[in-house]
Each structure stands twice: as C-alpha cells, then as structure tokens.
Coordinates of C-alpha atoms in Angstrom, one line a residue:
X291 CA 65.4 -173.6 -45.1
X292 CA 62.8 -170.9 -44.1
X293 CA 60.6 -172.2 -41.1
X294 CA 56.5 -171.7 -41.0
X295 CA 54.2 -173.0 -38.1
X296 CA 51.5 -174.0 -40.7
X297 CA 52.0 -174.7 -44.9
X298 CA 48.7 -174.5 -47.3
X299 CA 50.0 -176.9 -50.0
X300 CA 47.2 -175.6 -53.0
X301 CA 46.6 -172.2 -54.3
X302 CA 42.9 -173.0 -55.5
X303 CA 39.6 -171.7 -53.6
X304 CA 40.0 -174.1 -50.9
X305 CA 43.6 -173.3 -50.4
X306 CA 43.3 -169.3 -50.7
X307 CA 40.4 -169.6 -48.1
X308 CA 42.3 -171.8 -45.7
X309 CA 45.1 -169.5 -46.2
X310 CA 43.5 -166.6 -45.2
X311 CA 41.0 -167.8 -42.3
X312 CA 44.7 -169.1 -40.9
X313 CA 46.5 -165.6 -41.4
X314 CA 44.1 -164.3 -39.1
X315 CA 45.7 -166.0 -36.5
X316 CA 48.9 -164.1 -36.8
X317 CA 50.6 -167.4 -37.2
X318 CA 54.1 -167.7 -40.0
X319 CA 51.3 -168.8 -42.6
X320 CA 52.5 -170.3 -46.2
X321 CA 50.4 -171.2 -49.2
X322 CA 52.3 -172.7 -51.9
X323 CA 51.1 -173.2 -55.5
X324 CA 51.5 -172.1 -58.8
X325 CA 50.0 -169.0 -60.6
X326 CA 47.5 -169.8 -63.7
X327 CA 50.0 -171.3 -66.4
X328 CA 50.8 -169.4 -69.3
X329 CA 52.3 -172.2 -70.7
X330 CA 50.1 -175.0 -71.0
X331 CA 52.9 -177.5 -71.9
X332 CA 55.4 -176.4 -69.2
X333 CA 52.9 -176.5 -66.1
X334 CA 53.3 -179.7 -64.3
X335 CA 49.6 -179.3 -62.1
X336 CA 46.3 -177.5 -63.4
X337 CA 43.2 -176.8 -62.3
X338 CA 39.3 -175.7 -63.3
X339 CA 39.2 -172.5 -61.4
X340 CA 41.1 -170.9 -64.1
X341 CA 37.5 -169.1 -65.3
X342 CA 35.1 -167.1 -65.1
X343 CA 31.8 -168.1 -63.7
X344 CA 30.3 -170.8 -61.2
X345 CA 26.9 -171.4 -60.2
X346 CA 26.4 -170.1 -57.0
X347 CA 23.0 -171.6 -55.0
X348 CA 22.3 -172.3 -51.3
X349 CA 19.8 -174.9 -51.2
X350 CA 22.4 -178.0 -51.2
X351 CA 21.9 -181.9 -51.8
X352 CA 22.0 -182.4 -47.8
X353 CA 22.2 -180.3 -44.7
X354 CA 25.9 -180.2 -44.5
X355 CA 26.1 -178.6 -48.4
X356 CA 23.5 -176.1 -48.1
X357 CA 25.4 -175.0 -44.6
X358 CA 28.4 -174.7 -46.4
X359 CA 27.1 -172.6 -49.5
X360 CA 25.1 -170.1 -46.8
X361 CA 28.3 -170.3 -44.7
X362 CA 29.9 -169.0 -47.9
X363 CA 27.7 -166.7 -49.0
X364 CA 27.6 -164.8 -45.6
X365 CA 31.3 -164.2 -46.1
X366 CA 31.1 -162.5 -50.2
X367 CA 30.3 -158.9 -48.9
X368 CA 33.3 -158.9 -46.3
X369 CA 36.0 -160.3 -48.4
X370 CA 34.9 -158.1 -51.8
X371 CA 35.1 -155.1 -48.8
X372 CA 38.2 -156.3 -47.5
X373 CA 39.9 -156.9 -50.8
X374 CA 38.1 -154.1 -53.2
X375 CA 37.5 -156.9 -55.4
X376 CA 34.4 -157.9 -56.6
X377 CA 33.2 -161.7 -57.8
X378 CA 29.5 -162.2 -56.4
X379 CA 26.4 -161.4 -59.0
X380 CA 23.5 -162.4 -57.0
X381 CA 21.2 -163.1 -59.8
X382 CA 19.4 -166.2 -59.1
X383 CA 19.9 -170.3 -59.7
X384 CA 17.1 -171.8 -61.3
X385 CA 17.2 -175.8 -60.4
X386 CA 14.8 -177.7 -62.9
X387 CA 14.5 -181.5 -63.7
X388 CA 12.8 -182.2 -67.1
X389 CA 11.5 -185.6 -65.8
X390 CA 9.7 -184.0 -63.2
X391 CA 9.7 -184.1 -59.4
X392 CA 13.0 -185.7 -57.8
X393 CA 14.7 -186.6 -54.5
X394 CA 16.5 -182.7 -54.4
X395 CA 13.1 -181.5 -54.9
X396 CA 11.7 -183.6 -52.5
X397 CA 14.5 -182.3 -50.1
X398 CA 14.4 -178.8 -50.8
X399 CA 11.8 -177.9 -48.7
X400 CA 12.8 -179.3 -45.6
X401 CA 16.0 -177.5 -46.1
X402 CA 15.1 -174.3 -47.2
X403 CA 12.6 -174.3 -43.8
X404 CA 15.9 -175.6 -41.9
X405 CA 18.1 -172.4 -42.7
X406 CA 14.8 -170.1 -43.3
X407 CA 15.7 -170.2 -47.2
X408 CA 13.4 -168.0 -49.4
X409 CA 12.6 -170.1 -53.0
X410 CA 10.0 -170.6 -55.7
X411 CA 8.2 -173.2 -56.7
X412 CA 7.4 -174.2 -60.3
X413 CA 5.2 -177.3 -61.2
X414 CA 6.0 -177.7 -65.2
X415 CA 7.6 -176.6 -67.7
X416 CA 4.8 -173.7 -68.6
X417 CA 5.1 -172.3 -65.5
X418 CA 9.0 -171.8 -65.9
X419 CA 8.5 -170.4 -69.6
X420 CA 6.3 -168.0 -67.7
X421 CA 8.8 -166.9 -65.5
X422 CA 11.8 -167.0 -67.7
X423 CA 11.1 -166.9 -71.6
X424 CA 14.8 -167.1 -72.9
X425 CA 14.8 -170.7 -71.5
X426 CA 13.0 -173.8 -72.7
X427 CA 11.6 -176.3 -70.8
X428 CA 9.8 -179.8 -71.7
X429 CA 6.1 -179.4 -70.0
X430 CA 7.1 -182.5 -67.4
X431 CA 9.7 -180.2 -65.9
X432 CA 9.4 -179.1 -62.3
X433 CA 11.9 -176.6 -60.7
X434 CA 12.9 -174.1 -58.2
X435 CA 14.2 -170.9 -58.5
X436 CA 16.6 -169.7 -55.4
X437 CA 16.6 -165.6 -55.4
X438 CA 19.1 -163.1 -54.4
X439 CA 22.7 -164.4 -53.7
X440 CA 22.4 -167.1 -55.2
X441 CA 23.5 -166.6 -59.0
X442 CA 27.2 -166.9 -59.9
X443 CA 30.8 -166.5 -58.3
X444 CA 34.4 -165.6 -60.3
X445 CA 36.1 -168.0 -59.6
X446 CA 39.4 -166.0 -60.7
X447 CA 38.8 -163.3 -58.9
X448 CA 37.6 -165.0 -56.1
X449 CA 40.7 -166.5 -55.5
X450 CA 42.3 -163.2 -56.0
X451 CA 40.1 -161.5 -53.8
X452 CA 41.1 -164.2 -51.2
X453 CA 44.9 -164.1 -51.6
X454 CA 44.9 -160.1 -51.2
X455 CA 43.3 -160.7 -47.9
X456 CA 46.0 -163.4 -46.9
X457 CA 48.5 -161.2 -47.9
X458 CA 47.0 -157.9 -46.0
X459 CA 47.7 -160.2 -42.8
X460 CA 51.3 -161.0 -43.6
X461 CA 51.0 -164.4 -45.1
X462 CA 53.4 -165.8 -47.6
X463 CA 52.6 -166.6 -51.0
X464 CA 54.9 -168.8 -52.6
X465 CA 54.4 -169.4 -56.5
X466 CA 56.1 -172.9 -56.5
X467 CA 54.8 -176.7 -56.9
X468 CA 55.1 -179.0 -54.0
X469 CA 56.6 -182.5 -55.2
X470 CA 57.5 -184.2 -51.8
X471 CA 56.3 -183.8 -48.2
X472 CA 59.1 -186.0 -46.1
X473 CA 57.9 -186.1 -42.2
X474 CA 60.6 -185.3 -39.9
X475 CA 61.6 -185.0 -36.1
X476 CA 60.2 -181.4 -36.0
X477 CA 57.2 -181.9 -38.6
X478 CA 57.4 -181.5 -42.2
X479 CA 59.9 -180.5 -44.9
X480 CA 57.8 -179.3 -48.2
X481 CA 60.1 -179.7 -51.3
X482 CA 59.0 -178.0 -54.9
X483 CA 60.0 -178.7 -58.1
X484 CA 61.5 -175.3 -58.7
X485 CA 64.2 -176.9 -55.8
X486 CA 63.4 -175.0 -52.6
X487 CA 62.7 -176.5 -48.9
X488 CA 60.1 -175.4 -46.7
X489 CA 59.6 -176.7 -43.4
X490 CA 56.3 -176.6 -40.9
X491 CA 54.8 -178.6 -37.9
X492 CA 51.7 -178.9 -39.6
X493 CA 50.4 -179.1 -42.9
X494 CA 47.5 -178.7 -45.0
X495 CA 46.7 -180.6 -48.2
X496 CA 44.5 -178.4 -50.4
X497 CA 45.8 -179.9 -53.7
X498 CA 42.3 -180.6 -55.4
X499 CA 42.3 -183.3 -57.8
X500 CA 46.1 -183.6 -57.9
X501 CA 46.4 -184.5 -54.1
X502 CA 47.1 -188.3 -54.7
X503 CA 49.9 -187.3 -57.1
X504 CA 53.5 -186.9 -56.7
X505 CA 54.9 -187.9 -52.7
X506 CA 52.1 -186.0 -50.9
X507 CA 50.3 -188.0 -48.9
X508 CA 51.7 -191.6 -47.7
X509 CA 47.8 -193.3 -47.9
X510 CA 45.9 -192.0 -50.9
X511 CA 42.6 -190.5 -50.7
X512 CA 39.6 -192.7 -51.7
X513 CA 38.8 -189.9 -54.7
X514 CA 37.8 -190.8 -58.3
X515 CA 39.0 -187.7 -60.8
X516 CA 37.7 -187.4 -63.7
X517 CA 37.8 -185.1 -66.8
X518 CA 35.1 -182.5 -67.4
X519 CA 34.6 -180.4 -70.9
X520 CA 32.5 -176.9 -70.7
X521 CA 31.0 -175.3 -73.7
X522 CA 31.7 -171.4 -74.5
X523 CA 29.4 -169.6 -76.6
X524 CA 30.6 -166.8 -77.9
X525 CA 27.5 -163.8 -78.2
X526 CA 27.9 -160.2 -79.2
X527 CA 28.1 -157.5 -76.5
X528 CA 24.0 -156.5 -77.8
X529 CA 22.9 -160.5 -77.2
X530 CA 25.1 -160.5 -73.7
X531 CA 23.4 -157.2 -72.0
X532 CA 19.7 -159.2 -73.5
X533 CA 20.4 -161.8 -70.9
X534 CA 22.2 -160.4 -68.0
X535 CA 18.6 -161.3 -65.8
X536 CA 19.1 -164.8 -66.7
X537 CA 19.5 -166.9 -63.4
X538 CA 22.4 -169.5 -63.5
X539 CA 20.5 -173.0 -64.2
X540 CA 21.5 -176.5 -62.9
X541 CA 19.4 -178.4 -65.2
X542 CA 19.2 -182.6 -64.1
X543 CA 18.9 -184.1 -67.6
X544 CA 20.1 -187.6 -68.8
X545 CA 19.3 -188.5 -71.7
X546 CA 22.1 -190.9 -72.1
X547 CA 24.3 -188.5 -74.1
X548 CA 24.2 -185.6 -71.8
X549 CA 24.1 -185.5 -68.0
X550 CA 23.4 -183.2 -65.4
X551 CA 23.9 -179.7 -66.9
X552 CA 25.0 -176.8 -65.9
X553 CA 24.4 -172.9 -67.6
X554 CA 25.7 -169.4 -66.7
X555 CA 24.7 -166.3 -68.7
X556 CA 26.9 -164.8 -70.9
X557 CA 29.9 -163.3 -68.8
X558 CA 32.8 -161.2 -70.2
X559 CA 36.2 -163.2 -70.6
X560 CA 39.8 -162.0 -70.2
X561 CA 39.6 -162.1 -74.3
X562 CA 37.2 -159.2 -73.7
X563 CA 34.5 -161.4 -75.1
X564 CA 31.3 -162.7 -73.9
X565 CA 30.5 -166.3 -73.4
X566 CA 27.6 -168.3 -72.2
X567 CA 28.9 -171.1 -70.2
X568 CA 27.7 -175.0 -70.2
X569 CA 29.2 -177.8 -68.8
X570 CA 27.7 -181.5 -67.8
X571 CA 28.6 -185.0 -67.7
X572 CA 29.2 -187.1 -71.1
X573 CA 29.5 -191.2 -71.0
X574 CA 33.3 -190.6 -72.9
X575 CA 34.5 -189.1 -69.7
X576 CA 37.6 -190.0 -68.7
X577 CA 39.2 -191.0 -65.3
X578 CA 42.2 -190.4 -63.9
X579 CA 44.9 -192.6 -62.5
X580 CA 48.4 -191.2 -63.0
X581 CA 49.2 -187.2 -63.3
X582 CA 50.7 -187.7 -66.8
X583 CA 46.9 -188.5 -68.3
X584 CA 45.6 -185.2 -66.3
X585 CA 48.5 -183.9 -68.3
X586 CA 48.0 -184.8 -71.6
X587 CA 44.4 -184.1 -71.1
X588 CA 44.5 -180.3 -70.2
X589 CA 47.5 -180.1 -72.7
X590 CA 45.9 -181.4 -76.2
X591 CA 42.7 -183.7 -75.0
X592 CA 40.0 -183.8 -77.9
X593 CA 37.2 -181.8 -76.1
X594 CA 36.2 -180.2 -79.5
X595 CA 35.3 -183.6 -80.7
X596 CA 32.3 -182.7 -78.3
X597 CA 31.2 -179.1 -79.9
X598 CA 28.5 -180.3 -81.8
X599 CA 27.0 -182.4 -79.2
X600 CA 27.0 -179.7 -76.5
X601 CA 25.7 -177.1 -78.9
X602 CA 22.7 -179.2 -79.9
X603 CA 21.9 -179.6 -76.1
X604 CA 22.6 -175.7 -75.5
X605 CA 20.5 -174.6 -78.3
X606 CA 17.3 -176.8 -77.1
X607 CA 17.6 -174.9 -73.9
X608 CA 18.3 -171.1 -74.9
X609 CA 16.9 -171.7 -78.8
X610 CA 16.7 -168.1 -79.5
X611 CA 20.5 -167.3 -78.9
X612 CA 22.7 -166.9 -82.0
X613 CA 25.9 -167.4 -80.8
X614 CA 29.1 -166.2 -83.0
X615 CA 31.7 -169.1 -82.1
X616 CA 31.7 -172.3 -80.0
X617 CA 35.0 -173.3 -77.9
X618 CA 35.5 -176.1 -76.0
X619 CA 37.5 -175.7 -72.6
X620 CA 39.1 -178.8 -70.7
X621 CA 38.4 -179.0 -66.5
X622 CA 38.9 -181.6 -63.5
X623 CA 36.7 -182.9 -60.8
X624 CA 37.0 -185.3 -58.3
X625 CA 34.7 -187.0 -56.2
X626 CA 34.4 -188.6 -52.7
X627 CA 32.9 -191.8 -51.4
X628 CA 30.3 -189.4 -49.4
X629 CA 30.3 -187.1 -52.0
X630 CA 31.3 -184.3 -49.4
X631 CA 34.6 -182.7 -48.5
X632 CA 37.2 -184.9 -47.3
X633 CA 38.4 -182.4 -44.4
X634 CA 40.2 -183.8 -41.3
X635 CA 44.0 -184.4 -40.0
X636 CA 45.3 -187.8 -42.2
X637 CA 46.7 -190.3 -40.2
X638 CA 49.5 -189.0 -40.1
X639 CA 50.3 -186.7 -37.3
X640 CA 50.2 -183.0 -38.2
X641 CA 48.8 -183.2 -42.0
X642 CA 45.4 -182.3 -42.8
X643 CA 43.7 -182.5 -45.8
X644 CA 40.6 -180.4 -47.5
X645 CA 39.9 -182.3 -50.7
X646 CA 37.3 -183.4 -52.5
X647 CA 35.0 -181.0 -54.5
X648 CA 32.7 -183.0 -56.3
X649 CA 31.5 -181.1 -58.5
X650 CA 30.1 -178.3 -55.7
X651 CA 33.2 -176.6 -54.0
X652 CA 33.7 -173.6 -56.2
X653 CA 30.8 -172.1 -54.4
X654 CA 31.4 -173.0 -51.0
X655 CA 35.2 -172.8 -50.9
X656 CA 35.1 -170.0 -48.4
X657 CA 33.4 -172.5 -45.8
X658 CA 35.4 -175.3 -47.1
X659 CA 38.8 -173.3 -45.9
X660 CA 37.3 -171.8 -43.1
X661 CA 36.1 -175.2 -41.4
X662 CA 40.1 -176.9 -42.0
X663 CA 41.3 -173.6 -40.8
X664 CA 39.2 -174.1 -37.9
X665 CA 39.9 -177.8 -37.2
X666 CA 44.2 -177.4 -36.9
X667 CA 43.7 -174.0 -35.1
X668 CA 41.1 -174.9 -32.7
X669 CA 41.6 -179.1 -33.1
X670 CA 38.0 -179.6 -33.2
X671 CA 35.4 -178.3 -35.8
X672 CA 33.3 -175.6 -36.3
X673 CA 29.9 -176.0 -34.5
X674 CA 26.9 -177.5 -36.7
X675 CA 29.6 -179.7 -38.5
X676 CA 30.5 -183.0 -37.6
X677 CA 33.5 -185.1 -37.9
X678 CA 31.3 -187.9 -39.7
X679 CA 30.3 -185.0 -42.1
X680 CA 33.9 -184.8 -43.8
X681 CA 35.5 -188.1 -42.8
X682 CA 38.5 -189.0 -44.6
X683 CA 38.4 -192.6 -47.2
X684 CA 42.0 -194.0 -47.8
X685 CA 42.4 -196.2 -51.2

C-alpha cells in the first residue's frame, strides 16, 4: 500500500488547487480522481467543470465571496506563467436585474470601496443598450458592469493548468475513484473502485457534489444537490468574432419559468465549434438524494425537453443572434446552509473537507484550495477569513 502524508480526494477546481497549494510544501502529496469520462455510461462520478466557460466577476454576494474571487484572480497570471496554459479572458461581467435596484446592488458599493473595486454604474435598461447594443434590457433594469479581469475562466483548462503545476512539484496524480475512506491506527486507508489502497494521516475531501456519496465521510454534509441544464448555441465563426467584446452577464430574472441567468459569449468548443453559453434555474429542477439519480441524470436526463424554453429566454436577451443549432448539456450544483464553502477539518480527526460551490466556486476555486491547503498545513486559516466564514453543517 503506497503511503502519502496528505490525499486530495477530488480532481475538480477545488481539488487541483488544493493539490497544488499543498505540493508547494514538498510534502508526499496525492490527488485522486478520475479524468473527464469518455464513456458516459461507464463513469461512476461526474462533474460540471467538464466545459468551457464560467463567469468570472469579483464583486461577490458578501465580503467573504468577493475576497475569494479577488484572492483568485490575483493568482490567473502566475499559474497561466507557471503552467504555459492559458484560461483567463478578462472581458468584463455585466450584473443586471430587470426588476430594478436589489440587495447585491445595494451591496456592491460598499464592497467594491472595501477591496478598492473599479465598476460602472447603470440606472435602466437605456443606459445599458447604450453601453452594450447586442444585449436587450427591459427599461426597469439597473446593473453594473465590473471591467478588466473580471469576464470568463476555462474551466478545463483551468484545472489543467492547475494539475501541470502540482505535478511540476512532484505530486501524484492518481486517475482512480475513491469508494471508501476506513480510519485507522495511523490515519486513513483510501480505497478506489479500480481496487487499489492508499494510505495518509490526513485527508482532504474535495468531492463536490458527490462528497455525501459512497463511504466518505461518517456525518454527511448539510448540502442540497441539485441538477442544473445549460443552453449551447451554436454560431458561425463570422457571428462568434461579432461578439467577442461581449462581457459575460449574470442576469437576476424570475419570471417564474426562468431563474437567475447566466450568459457567456460565444467560445470555441473541443467540437471546434462556437457556442454561446446560458444556464439558470428552472422550477423542474431536480434534487439529489442517492448517486444512482446523479447517474441516470448525466447519463440520459431529458434536458432537451427544455430547448425551447431556454431559447425563447436567450433570444429576448441577444435577439439579433441567429444561432445554427441548440444543444442542451446536463451539470450539478450543490449548495450550503450559509451558501459559502464548507471548508474546515470534519469531526473526525485528520479529514478535511472543501465542499460546497453553490453555484460560485468555479471562479474562485483557486482561493477555495488555497485557504484548505492553508488550514491542514498551517492548522489555522488564512488571515481575513474566519472559521465562522466556512463552518461545516452535518445532516
């Protein structure tokens, strides 16, 4: 059984970032997950970072958020150096309510003064047509646009970017799923389901939404998972290089059909293609209790059922587009009681946990794995974080 003094248990964003904040240390470092499936129907675990494009803002929904994202941000130019890989397009996040002024507004400026934030104002909705013509918003809509780096992340290259660093300092990268964690005299025995042992003094749980599954954790996180369904719309290289200004949007409609939007310009896909990315919140979403629904859900759940839905709600947004295709892709979130991070040592000795995303971790998973790389290297946290800001909520 090969021996490490710390095991990431995860290969997402948080798990990558923890993995290589702990490499640094020079420590027998481990971070076990699997690659992006090939094979839907033979993958046991999934996850939504298998894509292309994230919003990327600063200005967060509290103080601890927006540290995160800057936290983050101040990291991009140093790991694309470090790793020759580059996932950062600093084009802009517009934030814009169509019901007018609301509490994140309200927020915003306090916060943006806090961590000397640059943004821009806008008071309705002709004031934002001004500004940005592609996109259509009702004349009640009031907004802020955050500049330069906020815009949008890879996500997939992100987490490659990540790994290559982890692996420049000697870590071990094992493409494996972890079924059991057993605690034992001398700390932990990992066991995946492709039949290998693994043992460490300490661990850290980085498993995303599938962290309450299989025999991970003895006391389940308090985390509700639920499904989410994106929108791809498929433009021709001549519509794509049209919008490549357009700043990523977080757009807070709810209109009882559609919920808290989110839209990325059109980005290039593995297929070559380019896509205009949507996502949001529907009142048919599903939640999770048992890994064989996530399952069946990433392996043949009806997301196209929602096509025409989503396009009528992309189209009233961007109406001049004239996209070729529509496809539907199938993603996971999970959210906390706090609705932060869940990151702190469990109660059981010598197994942390980083978990809980909701919604906002993509673009702050550097911090995220920094601050639990942090915590079981130094035992305490980073300054300007406290432990009340990611306490841990047991079912």
């Amino acid at each position: 059984m090969k021996d490490f003094d710390i095991i990431v248990i995860g290969k997402g964003l948080v798990g990558s970032a923890a993995s290589k904040y702990l490499s640094i240390t020079k420590k027998r470092i481990a971070v076990i997950g699997p690659d992006e499936p090939s094979d839907y129907d033979k993958s046991t675990v999934f996850a939504s970072h298998y894509d292309q494009a994230r919003v990327q803002r600063i200005i967060g929904k509290d103080k601890v958020w927006t540290r995160l994202n800057l936290d983050s941000v101040k990291q991009y130019r140093t790991i694309q150096e470090q790793s020759d890989i580059h996932f950062h397009n600093p084009i802009g996040c517009l934030y814009v309510n169509p019901a007018g002024r609301d509490e994140y507004l309200n927020k915003a400026a306090y916060l943006a003064s806090q961590f000397n934030l640059d943004y821009t104002a806008y008071a309705n909705g002709a004031a934002l047509t001004a500004d940005f013509s592609d996109y259509r918003f009702p004349e009640s809509s009031q907004g802020l646009l955050e500049p330069s780096p906020s815009g949008l992340i890879n996500p997939r290259l992100l987490l490659k970017a990540q790994l290559s660093i982890f692996e420049q300092h000697n870590g071990t990268n094992l493409k494996e799923t972890v079924l059991d964690i057993t605690y034992h005299k001398r700390g932990y025995i990992v066991t995946s389901e492709e039949g290998h042992s693994y043992q460490a003094p300490k661990i850290l749980l980085a498993a995303g939404s599938f962290v309450n599954f299989h025999n991970l954790i003895a006391q389940k996180l308090d985390l509700q998972v639920k499904n989410e369904i994106i929108l791809l719309a498929r433009l021709t290289p001549g519509q794509a290089s049209e919008l490549a200004k357009l700043p990523s949007l977080l757009y807070e409609i709810d209109n009882t059909i559609t919920e808290g939007i989110y839209l990325i310009q059109p980005v290039q896909y593995p297929d070559g293609h380019y896509y205009i990315k949507m996502g949001c919140n529907m009142p048919e979403d599903i939640y999770f209790d048992h890994i064989s629904q996530v399952q069946d859900w990433f392996r043949k759940g009806n997301s196209d059922q929602f096509i025409n839905r989503l396009k009528q709600a992309l189209l009233k947004i961007l109406p001049n587009i004239e996209p070729v295709e529509y496809l539907t892709k199938r993603c996971i979130i999970n959210r906390s009681v706090h609705g932060r991070p869940y990151i702190g040592e469990t109660n059981q000795s010598g197994l942390y946990v980083a978990s809980g995303c909701n919604g906002y971790s993509a673009m702050c998973s550097d911090a995220i794995g920094g601050v639990a790389a942090h915590l079981i290297t130094h035992r305490k946290l980073p300054g300007h974080y406290a432990e009340k800001d990611f306490e841990i909520f047991y079912h």
